[in-house]
Tab-separated table of C-alpha atoms and ligand atoms in Angstrom:
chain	number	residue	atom	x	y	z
N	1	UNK	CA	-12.983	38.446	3.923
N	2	UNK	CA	-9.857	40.013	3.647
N	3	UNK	CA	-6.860	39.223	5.829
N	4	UNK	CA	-5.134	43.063	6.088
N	5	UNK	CA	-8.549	43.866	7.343
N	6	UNK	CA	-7.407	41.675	10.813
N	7	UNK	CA	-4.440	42.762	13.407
N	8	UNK	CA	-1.769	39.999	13.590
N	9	UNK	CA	-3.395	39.339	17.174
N	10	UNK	CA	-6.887	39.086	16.047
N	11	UNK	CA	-5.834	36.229	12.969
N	12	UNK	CA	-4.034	34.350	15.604
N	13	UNK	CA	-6.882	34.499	18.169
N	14	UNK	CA	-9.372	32.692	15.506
N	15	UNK	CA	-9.415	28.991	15.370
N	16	UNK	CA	-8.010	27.258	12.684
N	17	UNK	CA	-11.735	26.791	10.882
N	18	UNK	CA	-12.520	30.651	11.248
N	19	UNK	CA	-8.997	31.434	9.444
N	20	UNK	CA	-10.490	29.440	6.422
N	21	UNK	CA	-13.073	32.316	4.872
N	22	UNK	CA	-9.446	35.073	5.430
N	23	UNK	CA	-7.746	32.045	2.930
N	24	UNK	CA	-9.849	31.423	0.434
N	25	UNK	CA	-11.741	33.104	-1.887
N	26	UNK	CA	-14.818	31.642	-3.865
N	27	UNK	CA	-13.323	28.482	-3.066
N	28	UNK	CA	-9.758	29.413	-4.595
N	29	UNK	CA	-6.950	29.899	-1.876
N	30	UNK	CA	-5.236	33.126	-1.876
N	31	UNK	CA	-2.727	31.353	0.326
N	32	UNK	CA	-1.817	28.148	0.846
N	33	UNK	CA	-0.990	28.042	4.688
N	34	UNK	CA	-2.952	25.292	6.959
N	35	UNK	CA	-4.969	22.347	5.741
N	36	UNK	CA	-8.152	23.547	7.893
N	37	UNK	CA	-8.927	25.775	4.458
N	38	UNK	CA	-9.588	22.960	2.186
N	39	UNK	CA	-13.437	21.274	2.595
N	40	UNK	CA	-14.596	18.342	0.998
N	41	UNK	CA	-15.609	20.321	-1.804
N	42	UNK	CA	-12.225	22.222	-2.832
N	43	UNK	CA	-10.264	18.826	-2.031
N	44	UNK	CA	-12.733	17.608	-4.537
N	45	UNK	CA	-11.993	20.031	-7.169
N	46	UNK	CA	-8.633	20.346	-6.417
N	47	UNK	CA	-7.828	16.714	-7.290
N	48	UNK	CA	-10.144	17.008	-10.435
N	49	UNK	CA	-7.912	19.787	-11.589
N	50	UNK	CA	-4.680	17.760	-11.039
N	51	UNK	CA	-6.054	15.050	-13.232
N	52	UNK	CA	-6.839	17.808	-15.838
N	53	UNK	CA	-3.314	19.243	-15.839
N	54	UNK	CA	-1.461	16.094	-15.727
N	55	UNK	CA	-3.605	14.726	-18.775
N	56	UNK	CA	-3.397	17.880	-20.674
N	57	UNK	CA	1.231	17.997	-20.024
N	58	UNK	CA	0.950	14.765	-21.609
N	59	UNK	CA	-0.276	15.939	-25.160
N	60	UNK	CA	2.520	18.598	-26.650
N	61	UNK	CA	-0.151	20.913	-27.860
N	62	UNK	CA	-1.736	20.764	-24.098
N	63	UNK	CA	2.044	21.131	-22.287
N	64	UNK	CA	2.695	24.269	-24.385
N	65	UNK	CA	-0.850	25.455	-23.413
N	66	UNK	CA	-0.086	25.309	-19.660
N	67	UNK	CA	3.473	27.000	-20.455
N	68	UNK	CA	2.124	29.946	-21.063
N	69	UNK	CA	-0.786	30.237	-18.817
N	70	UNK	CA	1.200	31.939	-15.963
N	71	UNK	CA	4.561	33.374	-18.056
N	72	UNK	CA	4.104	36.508	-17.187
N	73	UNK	CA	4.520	35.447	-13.582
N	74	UNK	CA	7.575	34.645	-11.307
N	75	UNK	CA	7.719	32.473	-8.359
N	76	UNK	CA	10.269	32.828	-5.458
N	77	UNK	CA	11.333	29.723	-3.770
N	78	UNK	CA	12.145	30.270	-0.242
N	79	UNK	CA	13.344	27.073	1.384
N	80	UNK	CA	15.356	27.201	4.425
N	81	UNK	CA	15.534	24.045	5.575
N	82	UNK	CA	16.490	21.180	3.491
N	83	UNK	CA	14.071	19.815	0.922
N	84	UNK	CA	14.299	17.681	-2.084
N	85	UNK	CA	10.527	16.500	-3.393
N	86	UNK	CA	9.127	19.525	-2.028
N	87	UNK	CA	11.389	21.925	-3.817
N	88	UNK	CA	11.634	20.028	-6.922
N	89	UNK	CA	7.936	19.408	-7.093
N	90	UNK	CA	7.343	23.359	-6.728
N	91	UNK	CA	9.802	24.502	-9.120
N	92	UNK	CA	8.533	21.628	-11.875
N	93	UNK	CA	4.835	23.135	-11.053
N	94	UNK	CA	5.827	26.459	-11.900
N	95	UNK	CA	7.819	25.351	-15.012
N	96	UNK	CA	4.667	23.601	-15.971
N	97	UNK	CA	2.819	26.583	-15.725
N	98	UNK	CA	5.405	29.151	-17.408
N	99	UNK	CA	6.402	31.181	-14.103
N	100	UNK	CA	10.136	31.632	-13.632
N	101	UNK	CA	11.258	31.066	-10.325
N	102	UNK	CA	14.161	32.790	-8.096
N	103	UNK	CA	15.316	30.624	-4.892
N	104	UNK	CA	16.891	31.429	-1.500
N	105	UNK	CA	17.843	28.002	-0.052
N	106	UNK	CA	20.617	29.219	2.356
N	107	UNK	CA	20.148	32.048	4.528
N	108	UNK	CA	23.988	32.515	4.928
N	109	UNK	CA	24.180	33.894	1.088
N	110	UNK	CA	21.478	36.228	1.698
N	111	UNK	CA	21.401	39.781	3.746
N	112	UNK	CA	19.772	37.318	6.538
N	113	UNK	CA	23.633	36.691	7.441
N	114	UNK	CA	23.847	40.414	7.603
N	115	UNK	CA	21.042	40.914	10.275
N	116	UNK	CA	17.805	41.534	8.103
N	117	UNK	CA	14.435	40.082	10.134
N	118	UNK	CA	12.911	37.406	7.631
N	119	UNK	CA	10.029	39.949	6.984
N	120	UNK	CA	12.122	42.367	5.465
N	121	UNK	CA	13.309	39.350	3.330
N	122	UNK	CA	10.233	38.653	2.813
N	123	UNK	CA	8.847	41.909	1.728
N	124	UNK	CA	11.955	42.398	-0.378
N	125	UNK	CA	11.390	38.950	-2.345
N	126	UNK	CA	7.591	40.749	-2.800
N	127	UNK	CA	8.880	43.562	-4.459
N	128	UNK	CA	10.737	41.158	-7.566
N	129	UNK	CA	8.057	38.538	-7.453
N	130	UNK	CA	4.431	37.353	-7.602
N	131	UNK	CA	4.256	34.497	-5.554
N	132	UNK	CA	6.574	33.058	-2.633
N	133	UNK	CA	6.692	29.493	-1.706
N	134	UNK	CA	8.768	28.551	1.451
N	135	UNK	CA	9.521	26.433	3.686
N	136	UNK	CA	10.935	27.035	7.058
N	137	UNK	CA	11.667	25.130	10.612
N	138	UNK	CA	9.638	28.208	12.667
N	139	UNK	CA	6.353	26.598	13.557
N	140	UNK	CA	3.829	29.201	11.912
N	141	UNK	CA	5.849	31.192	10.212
N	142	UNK	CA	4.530	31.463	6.866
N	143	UNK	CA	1.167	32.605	8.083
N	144	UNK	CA	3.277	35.337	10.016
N	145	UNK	CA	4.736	36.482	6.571
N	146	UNK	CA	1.165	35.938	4.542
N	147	UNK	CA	-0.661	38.290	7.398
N	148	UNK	CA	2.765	40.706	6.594
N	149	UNK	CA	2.275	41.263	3.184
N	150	UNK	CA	-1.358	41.578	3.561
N	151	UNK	CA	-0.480	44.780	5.418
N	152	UNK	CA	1.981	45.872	2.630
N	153	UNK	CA	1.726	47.677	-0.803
N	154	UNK	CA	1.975	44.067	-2.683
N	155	UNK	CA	0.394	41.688	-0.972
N	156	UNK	CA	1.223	38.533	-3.085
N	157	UNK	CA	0.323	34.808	-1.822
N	158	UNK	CA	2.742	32.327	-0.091
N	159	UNK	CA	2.580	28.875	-0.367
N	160	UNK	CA	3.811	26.726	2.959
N	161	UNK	CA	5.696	24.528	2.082
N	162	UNK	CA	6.562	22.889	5.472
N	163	UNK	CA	6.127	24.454	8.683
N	164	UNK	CA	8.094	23.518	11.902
N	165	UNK	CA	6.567	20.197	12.825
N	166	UNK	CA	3.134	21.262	12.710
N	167	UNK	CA	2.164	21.767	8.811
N	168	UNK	CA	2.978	20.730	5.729
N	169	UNK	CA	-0.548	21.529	3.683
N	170	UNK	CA	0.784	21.020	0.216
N	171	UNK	CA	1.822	17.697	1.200
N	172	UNK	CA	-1.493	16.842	2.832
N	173	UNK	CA	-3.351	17.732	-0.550
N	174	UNK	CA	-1.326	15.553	-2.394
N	175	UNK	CA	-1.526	12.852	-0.063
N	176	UNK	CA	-5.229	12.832	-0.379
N	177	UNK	CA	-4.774	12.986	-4.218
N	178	UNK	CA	-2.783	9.485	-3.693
N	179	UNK	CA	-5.585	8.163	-1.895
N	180	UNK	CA	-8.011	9.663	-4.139
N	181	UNK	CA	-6.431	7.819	-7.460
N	182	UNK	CA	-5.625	4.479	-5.076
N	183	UNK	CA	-9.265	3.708	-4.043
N	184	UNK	CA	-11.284	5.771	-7.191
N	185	UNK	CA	-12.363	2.347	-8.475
N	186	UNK	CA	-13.535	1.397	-4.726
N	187	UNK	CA	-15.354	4.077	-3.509
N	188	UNK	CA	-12.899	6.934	-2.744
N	189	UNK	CA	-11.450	7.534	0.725
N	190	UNK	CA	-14.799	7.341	2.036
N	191	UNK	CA	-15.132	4.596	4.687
N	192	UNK	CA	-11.560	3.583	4.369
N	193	UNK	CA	-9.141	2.585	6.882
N	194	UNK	CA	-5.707	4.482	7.042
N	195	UNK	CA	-2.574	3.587	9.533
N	196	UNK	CA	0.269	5.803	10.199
N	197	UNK	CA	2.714	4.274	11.427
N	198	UNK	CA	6.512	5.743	12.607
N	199	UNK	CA	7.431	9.152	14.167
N	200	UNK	CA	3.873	10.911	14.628
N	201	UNK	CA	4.570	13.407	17.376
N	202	UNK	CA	7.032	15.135	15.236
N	203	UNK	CA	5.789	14.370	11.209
N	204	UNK	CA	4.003	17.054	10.078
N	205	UNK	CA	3.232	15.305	7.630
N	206	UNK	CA	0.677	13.105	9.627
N	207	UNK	CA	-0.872	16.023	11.104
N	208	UNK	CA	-1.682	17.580	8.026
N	209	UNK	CA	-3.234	14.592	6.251
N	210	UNK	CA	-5.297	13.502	9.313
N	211	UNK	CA	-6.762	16.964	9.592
N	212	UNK	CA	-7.808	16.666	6.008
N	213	UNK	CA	-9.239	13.390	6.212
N	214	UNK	CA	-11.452	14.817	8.745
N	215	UNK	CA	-13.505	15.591	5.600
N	216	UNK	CA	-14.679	12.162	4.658
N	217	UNK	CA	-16.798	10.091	6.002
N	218	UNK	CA	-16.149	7.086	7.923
N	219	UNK	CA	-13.167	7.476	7.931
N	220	UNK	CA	-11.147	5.431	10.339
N	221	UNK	CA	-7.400	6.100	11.636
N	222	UNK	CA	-4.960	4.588	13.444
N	223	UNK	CA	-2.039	5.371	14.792
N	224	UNK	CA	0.406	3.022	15.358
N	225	UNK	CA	3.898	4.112	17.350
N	226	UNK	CA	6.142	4.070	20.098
N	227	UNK	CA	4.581	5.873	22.983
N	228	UNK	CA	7.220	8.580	22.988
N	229	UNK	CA	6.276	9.254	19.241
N	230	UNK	CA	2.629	8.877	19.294
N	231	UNK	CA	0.241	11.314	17.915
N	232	UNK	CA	-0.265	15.062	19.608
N	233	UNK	CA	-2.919	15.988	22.031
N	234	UNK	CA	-4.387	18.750	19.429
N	235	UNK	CA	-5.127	16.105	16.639
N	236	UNK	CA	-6.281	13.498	19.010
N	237	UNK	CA	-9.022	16.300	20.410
N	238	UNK	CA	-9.734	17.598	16.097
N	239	UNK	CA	-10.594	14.142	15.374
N	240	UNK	CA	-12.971	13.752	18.446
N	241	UNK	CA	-14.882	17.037	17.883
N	242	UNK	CA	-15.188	15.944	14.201
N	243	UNK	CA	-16.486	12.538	15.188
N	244	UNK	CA	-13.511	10.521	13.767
N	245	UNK	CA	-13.438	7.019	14.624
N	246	UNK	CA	-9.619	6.581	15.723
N	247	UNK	CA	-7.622	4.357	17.568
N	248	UNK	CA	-3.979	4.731	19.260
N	249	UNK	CA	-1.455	1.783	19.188
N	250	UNK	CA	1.744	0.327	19.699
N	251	UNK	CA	1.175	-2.754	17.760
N	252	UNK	CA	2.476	-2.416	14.486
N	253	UNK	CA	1.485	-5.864	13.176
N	254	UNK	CA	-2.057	-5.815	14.581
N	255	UNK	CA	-2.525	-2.805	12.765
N	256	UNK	CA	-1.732	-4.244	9.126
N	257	UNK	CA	-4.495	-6.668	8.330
N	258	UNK	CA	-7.458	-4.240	8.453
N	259	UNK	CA	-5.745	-0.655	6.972
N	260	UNK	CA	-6.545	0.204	3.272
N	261	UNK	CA	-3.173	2.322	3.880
N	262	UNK	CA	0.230	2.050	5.247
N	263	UNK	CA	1.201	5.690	5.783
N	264	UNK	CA	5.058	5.000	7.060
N	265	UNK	CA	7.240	7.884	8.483
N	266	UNK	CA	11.105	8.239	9.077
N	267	UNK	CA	12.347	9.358	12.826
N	268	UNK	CA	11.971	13.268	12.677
N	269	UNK	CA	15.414	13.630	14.951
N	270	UNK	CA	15.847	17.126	13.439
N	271	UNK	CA	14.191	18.193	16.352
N	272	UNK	CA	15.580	16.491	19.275
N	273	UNK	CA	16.254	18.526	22.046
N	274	UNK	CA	18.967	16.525	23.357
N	275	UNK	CA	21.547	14.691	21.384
N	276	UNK	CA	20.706	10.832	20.912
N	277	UNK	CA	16.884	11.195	22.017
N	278	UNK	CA	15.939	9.500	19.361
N	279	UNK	CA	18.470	6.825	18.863
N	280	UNK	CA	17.027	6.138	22.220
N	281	UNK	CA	13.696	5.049	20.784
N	282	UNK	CA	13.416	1.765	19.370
N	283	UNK	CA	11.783	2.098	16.210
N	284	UNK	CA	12.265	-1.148	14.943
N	285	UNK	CA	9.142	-2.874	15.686
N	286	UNK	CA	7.493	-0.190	13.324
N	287	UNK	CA	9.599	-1.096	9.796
N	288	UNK	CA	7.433	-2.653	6.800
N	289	UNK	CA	9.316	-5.819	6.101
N	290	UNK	CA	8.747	-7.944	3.453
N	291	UNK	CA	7.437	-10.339	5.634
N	292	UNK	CA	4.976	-8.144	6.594
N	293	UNK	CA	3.298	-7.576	2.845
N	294	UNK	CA	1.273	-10.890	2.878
N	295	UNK	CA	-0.379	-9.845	6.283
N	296	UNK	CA	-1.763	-6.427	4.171
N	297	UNK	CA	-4.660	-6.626	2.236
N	298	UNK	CA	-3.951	-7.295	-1.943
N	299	UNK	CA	-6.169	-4.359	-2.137
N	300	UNK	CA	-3.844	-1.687	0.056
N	301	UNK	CA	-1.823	1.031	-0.592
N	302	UNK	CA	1.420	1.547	1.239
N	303	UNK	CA	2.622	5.827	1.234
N	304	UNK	CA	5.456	7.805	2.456
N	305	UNK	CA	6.014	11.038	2.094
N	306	UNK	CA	9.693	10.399	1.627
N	307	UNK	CA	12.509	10.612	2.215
N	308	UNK	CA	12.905	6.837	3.820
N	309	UNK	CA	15.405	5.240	6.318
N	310	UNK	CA	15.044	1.472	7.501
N	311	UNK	CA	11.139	1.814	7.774
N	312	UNK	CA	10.723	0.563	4.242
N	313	UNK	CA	13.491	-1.816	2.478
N	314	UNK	CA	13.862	-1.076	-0.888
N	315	UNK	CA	12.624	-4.642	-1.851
N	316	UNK	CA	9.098	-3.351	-1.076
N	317	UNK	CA	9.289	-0.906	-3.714
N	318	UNK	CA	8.687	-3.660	-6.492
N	319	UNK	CA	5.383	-4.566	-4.750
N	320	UNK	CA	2.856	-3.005	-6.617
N	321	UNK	CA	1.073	-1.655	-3.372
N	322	UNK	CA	3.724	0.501	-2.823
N	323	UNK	CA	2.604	4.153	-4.024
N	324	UNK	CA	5.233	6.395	-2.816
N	325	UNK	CA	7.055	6.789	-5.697
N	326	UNK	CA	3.761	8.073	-7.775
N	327	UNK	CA	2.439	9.759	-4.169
N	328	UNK	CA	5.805	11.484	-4.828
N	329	UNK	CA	4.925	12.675	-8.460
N	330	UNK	CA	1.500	13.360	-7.299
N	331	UNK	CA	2.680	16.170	-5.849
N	332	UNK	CA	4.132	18.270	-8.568
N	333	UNK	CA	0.429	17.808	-10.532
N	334	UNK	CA	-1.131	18.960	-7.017
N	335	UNK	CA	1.248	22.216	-6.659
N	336	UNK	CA	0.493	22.851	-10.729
N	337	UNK	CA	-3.105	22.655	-9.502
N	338	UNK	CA	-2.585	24.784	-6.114
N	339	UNK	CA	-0.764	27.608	-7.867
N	340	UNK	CA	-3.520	27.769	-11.128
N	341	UNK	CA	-5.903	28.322	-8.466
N	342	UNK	CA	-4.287	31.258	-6.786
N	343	UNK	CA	-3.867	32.473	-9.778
N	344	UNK	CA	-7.505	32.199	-11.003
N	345	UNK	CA	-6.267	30.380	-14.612
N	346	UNK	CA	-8.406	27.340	-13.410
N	347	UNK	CA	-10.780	27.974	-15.317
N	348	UNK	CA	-8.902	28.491	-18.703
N	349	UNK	CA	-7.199	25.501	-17.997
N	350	UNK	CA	-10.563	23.183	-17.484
N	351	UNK	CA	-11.761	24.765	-20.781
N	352	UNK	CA	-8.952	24.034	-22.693
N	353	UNK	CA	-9.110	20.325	-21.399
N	354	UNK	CA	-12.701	19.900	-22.178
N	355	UNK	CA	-11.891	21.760	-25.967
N	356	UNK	CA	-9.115	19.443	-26.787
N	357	UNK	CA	-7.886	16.781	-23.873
N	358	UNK	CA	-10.756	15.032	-22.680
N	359	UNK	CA	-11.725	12.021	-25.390
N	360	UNK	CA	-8.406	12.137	-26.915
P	401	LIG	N1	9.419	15.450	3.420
P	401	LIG	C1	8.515	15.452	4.542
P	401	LIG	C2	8.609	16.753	5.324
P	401	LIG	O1	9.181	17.699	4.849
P	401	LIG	C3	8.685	14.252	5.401
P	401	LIG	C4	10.007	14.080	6.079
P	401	LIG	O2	10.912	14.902	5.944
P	401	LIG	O3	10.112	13.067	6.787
P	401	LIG	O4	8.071	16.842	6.403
């Protein structure tokens, strides 16, 4: 199914489920713009593929393999809000991969400044490149520009990077690769317990991941928070019509003992509406402290999709439950993964590791 076949109106009347077959083809995205596209099966093969790459850019022969697998491709990076991981992760995945990347990271050096809509941008950075990855604060908007190019002469695929607070898919998949490598001795995700904890009316972050975990089964979720930060309406009615066993909580220490993982979150006050809303929330009962480790189980896994304030000290990062330095590097083997898929070199690349990675 082909997105230019749809009017703007029609893709935004379908529910997030009936935009998957439009995203994906033969279950490789064409776009990488909600979490709804991945199933169980894709997340499945998607985290295989990661494990691939990053074994095969360990071995010199394998890293010059993958350099050349996408050279004759370039990659625009189009991040205008701020972004350190994210960025990074995305440039080092196209590196990995051979593509050369452009970037736009402030729209006051571009013809933006001068008055040009962000699809003209958009279509312009189509014109010099194969691929655009981006990242913006307008809820939605990269699905806006994917359903734009559809309807243009060189429809190339975006990759959302971070949507408003609503989506941040890339992250999500990486996320569940964390989890994924955390429990693979125990099970996989399936039947395990994850707590976020921290700012989840605003984290996109949190949205994305409990939309994808959605896929497993019995799973359970909690979500521990201030009232004024707790979890949205819309994921609170996903997980119910997907039969999600979840729970909603302001105890923070309650939570600990039971959760396989911590998933802690900074205050999102980039999007306060009023100055000092935030500083008005007291956050503090929902910070990891060290105290707090011996109350987890050995077993758990504490992420964060970074960056951190107060709600994890430093000290913590020398227990070896804490994963969100490696959840952080997980990412750039996710994105390699992502963008060999849209590119259809899968494939060459699982060959290559069966040929000459796999037993060495
Ligand atoms: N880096 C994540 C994001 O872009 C989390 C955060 O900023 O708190 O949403």
């Amino acid at each position: 199914m082909r997105l230019r076949s749809l009017s703007w109106e029609q893709y935004q009347e379908l529910d997030a489920e009936a935009k998957a077959p439009y995203l994906m083809d033969n279950g490789r995205p064409q776009h990488v713009l909600i979490p709804q596209q991945f199933r169980r099966a894709e997340l499945d093969n998607l985290c295989a593929l990661a494990t691939e790459i990053r074994r095969t850019a360990k071995i010199r022969a394998g890293a010059d393999f993958l350099g050349n697998v996408l050279s004759h491709k370039r990659a625009m990076l189009y991040f205008t809000q701020p972004s350190t991981r994210t960025f990074l992760s995305h440039q080092a995945a196209c590196l990995i991969l051979g593509l050369k990347t452009g970037e736009v990271r402030d729209t006051a050096t571009s013809s933006e400044i001068k008055g040009e809509s962000r699809e003209d941008s958009v279509r312009t950075f189509s014109s010099y490149f194969d691929l655009i990855i981006m990242r913006s604060k307008e809820r939605g908007l990269a699905e806006r520009m994917a359903w734009v190019l559809s309807q243009s002469e060189r429809p190339i695929p975006i990759i959302n990077a971070g949507s408003g607070h609503d989506q941040h898919p890339t992250q999500a998949v990486l996320d569940i690769y964390t989890l994924q490598r955390s429990f693979e001795t125990r099970g996989g995700i399936d039947g395990k317990r994850i707590v976020f904890v921290g700012d989840l009316a605003r984290g996109r972050t949190v949205r994305s991941l409990a939309t994808l975990l959605t896929n497993y089964k019995d799973v359970s979720i909690g979500f521990v928070a201030p009232d004024s930060f707790q979890i949205g309406p819309d994921i609170i009615e996903l997980l119910r019509s997907r039969g999600v066993r979840f729970d909603v909580s302001a105890d923070f220490e309650a939570a600990l003992p039971d959760a396989d993982a911590v998933y802690m979150t900074r205050v999102q006050d980039e999007w306060d509406t009023e100055t000092g809303q935030s500083a008005r929330v007291d956050v503090s009962k929902f910070h990891l402290r060290p105290d707090d480790l011996k109350r987890m189980k050995p077993t758990a896994v504490i992420m964060h999709p970074l960056p951190r304030r107060e709600e994890i000290p430093e000290s913590i990062d020398r227990d070896p439950r804490a994963m969100y330095w490696r959840q952080m590097r997980n990412g750039m083997w996710v994105r390699t993964a992502l963008i060999a898929q849209i590119f259809n070199v899968d494939e060459d690349i699982r060959s290559y590791f069966r040929q000459h990675v796999r037993g060495y």
